[in-house]
C-alpha positions as protocol buffer text, in pm:
chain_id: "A"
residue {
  index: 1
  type: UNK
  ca { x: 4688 y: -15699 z: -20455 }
}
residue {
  index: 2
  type: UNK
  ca { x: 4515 y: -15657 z: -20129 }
}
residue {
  index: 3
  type: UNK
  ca { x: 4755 y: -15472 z: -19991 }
}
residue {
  index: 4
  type: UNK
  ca { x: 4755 y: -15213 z: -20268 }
}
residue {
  index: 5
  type: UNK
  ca { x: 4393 y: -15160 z: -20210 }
}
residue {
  index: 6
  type: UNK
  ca { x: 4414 y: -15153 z: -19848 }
}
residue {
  index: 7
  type: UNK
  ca { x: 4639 y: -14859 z: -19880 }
}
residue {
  index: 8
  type: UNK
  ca { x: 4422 y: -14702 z: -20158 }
}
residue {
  index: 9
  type: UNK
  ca { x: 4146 y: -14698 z: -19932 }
}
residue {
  index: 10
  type: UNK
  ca { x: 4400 y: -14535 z: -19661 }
}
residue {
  index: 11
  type: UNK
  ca { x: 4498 y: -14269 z: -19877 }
}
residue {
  index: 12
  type: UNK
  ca { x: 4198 y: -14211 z: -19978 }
}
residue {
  index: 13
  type: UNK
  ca { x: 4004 y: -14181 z: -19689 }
}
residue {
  index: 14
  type: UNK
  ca { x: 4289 y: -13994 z: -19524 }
}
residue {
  index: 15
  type: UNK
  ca { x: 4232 y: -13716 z: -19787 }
}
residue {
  index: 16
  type: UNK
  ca { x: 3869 y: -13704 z: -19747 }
}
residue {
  index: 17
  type: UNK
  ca { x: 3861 y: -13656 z: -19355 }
}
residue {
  index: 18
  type: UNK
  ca { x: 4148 y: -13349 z: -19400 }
}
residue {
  index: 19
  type: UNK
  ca { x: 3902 y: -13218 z: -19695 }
}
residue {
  index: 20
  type: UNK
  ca { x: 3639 y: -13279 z: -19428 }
}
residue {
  index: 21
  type: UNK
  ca { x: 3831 y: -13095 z: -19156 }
}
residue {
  index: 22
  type: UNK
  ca { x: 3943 y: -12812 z: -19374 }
}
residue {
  index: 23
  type: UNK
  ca { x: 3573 y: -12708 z: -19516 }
}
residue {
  index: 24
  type: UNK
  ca { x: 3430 y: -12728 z: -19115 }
}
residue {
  index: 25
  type: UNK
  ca { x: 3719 y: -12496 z: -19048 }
}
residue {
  index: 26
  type: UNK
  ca { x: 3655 y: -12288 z: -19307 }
}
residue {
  index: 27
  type: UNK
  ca { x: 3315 y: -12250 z: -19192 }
}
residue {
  index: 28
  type: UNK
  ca { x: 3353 y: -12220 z: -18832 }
}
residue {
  index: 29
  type: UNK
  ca { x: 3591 y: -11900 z: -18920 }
}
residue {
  index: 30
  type: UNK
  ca { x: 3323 y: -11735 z: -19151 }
}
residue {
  index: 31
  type: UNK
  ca { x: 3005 y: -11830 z: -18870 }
}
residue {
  index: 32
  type: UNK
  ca { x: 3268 y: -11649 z: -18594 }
}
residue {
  index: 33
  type: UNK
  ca { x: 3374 y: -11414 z: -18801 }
}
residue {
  index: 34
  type: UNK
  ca { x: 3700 y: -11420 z: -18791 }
}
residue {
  index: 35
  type: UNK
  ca { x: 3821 y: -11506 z: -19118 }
}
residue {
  index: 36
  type: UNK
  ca { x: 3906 y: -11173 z: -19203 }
}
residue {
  index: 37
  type: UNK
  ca { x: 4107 y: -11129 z: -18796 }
}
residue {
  index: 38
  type: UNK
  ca { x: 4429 y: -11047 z: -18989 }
}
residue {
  index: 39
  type: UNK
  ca { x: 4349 y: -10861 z: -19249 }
}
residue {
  index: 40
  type: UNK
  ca { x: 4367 y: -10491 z: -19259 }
}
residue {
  index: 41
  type: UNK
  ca { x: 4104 y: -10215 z: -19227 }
}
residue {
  index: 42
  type: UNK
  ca { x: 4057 y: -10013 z: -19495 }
}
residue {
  index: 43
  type: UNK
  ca { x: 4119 y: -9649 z: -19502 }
}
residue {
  index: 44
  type: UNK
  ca { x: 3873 y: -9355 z: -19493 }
}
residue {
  index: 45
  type: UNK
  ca { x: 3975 y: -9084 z: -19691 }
}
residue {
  index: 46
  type: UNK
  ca { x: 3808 y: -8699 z: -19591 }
}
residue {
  index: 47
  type: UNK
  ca { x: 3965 y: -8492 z: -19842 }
}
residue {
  index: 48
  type: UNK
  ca { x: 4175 y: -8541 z: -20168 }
}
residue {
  index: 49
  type: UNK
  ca { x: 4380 y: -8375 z: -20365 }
}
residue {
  index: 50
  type: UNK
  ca { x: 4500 y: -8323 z: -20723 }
}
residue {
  index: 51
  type: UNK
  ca { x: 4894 y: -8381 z: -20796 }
}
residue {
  index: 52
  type: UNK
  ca { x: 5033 y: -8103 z: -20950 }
}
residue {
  index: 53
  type: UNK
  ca { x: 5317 y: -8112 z: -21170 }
}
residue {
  index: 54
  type: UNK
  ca { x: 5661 y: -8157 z: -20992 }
}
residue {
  index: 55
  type: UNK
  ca { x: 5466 y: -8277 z: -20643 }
}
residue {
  index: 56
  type: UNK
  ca { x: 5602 y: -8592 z: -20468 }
}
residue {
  index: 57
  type: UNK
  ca { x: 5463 y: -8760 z: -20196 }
}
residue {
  index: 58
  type: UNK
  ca { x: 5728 y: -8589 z: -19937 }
}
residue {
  index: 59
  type: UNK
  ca { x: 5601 y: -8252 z: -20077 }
}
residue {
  index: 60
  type: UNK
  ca { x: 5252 y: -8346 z: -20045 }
}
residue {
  index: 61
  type: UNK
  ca { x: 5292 y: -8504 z: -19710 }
}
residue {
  index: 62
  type: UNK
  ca { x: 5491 y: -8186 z: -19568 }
}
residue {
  index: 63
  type: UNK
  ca { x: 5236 y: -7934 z: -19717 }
}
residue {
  index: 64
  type: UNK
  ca { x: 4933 y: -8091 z: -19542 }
}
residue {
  index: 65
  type: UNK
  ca { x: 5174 y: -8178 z: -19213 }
}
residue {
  index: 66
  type: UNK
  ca { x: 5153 y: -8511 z: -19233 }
}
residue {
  index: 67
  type: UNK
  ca { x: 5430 y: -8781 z: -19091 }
}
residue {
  index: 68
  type: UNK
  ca { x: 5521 y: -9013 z: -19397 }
}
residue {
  index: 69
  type: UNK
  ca { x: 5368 y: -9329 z: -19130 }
}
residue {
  index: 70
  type: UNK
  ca { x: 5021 y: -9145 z: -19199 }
}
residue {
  index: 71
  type: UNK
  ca { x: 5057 y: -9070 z: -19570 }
}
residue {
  index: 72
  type: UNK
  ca { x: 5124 y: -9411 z: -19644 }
}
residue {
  index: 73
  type: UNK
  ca { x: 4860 y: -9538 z: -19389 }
}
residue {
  index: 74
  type: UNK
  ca { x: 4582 y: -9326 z: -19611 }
}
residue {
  index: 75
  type: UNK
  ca { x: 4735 y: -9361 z: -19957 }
}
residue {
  index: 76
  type: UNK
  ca { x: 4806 y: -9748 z: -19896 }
}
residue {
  index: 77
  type: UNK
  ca { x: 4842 y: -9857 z: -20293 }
}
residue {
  index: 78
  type: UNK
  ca { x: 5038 y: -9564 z: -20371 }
}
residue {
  index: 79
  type: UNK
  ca { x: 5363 y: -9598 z: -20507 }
}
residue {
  index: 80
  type: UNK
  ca { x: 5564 y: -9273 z: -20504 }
}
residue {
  index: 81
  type: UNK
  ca { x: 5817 y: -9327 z: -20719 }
}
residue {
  index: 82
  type: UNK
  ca { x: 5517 y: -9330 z: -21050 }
}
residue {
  index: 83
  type: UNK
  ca { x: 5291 y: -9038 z: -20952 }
}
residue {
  index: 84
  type: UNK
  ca { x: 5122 y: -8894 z: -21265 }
}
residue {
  index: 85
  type: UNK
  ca { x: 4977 y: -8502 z: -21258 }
}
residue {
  index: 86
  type: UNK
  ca { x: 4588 y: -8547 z: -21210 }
}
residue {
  index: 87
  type: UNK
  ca { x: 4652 y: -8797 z: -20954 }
}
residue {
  index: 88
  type: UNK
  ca { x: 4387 y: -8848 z: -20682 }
}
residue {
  index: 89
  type: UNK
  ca { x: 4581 y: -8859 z: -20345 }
}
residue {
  index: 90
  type: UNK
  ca { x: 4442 y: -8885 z: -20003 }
}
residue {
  index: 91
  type: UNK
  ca { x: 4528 y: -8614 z: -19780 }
}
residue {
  index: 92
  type: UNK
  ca { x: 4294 y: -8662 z: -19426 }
}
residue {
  index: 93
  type: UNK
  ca { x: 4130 y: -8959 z: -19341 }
}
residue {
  index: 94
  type: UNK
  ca { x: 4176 y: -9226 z: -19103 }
}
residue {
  index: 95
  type: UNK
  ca { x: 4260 y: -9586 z: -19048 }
}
């Protein structure tokens, strides 16, 4: 029986140091700021326009002369293939 709670108390106090550990971590990323080190910046978008019917993104894209890298760098949520006419679509901005 003294065993069992020997190794209770292990287990237990194993799980409270990584808990421990983790939440210091967690902490020491947000004081130094960089928790958010791999995350992506966000898009600014200078000038929109509407889609029209029978636009897709390569028309778009090619009318405003942008490369389809910097279409999709502006428009990151976009998904081409379910554009809908009235759509908002960035068309000059930057990353």
């Amino acid at each position: 029986m003294a065993q069992g709670n020997r190794i209770s108390a292990f287990v237990l106090s194993s799980v409270l140091v990584l808990s421990f550990l983790l939440i210091i971590s967690m902490a020491e990323s947000r004081i130094l700021g960089t928790a958010g080190f791999f995350a992506k910046s966000t898009p600014e978008c200078d000038d929109v326009v509407g889609v029209a019917s029978g636009d897709t993104c390569f028309t778009i894209a090619q009318s405003f002369n942008l490369t389809a890298a910097s279409f999709d760098a502006i428009n990151p949520n976009l998904s081409c293939n379910a554009l809908f006419v009235g759509q908002w679509l960035c068309v000059a901005g930057s990353v």
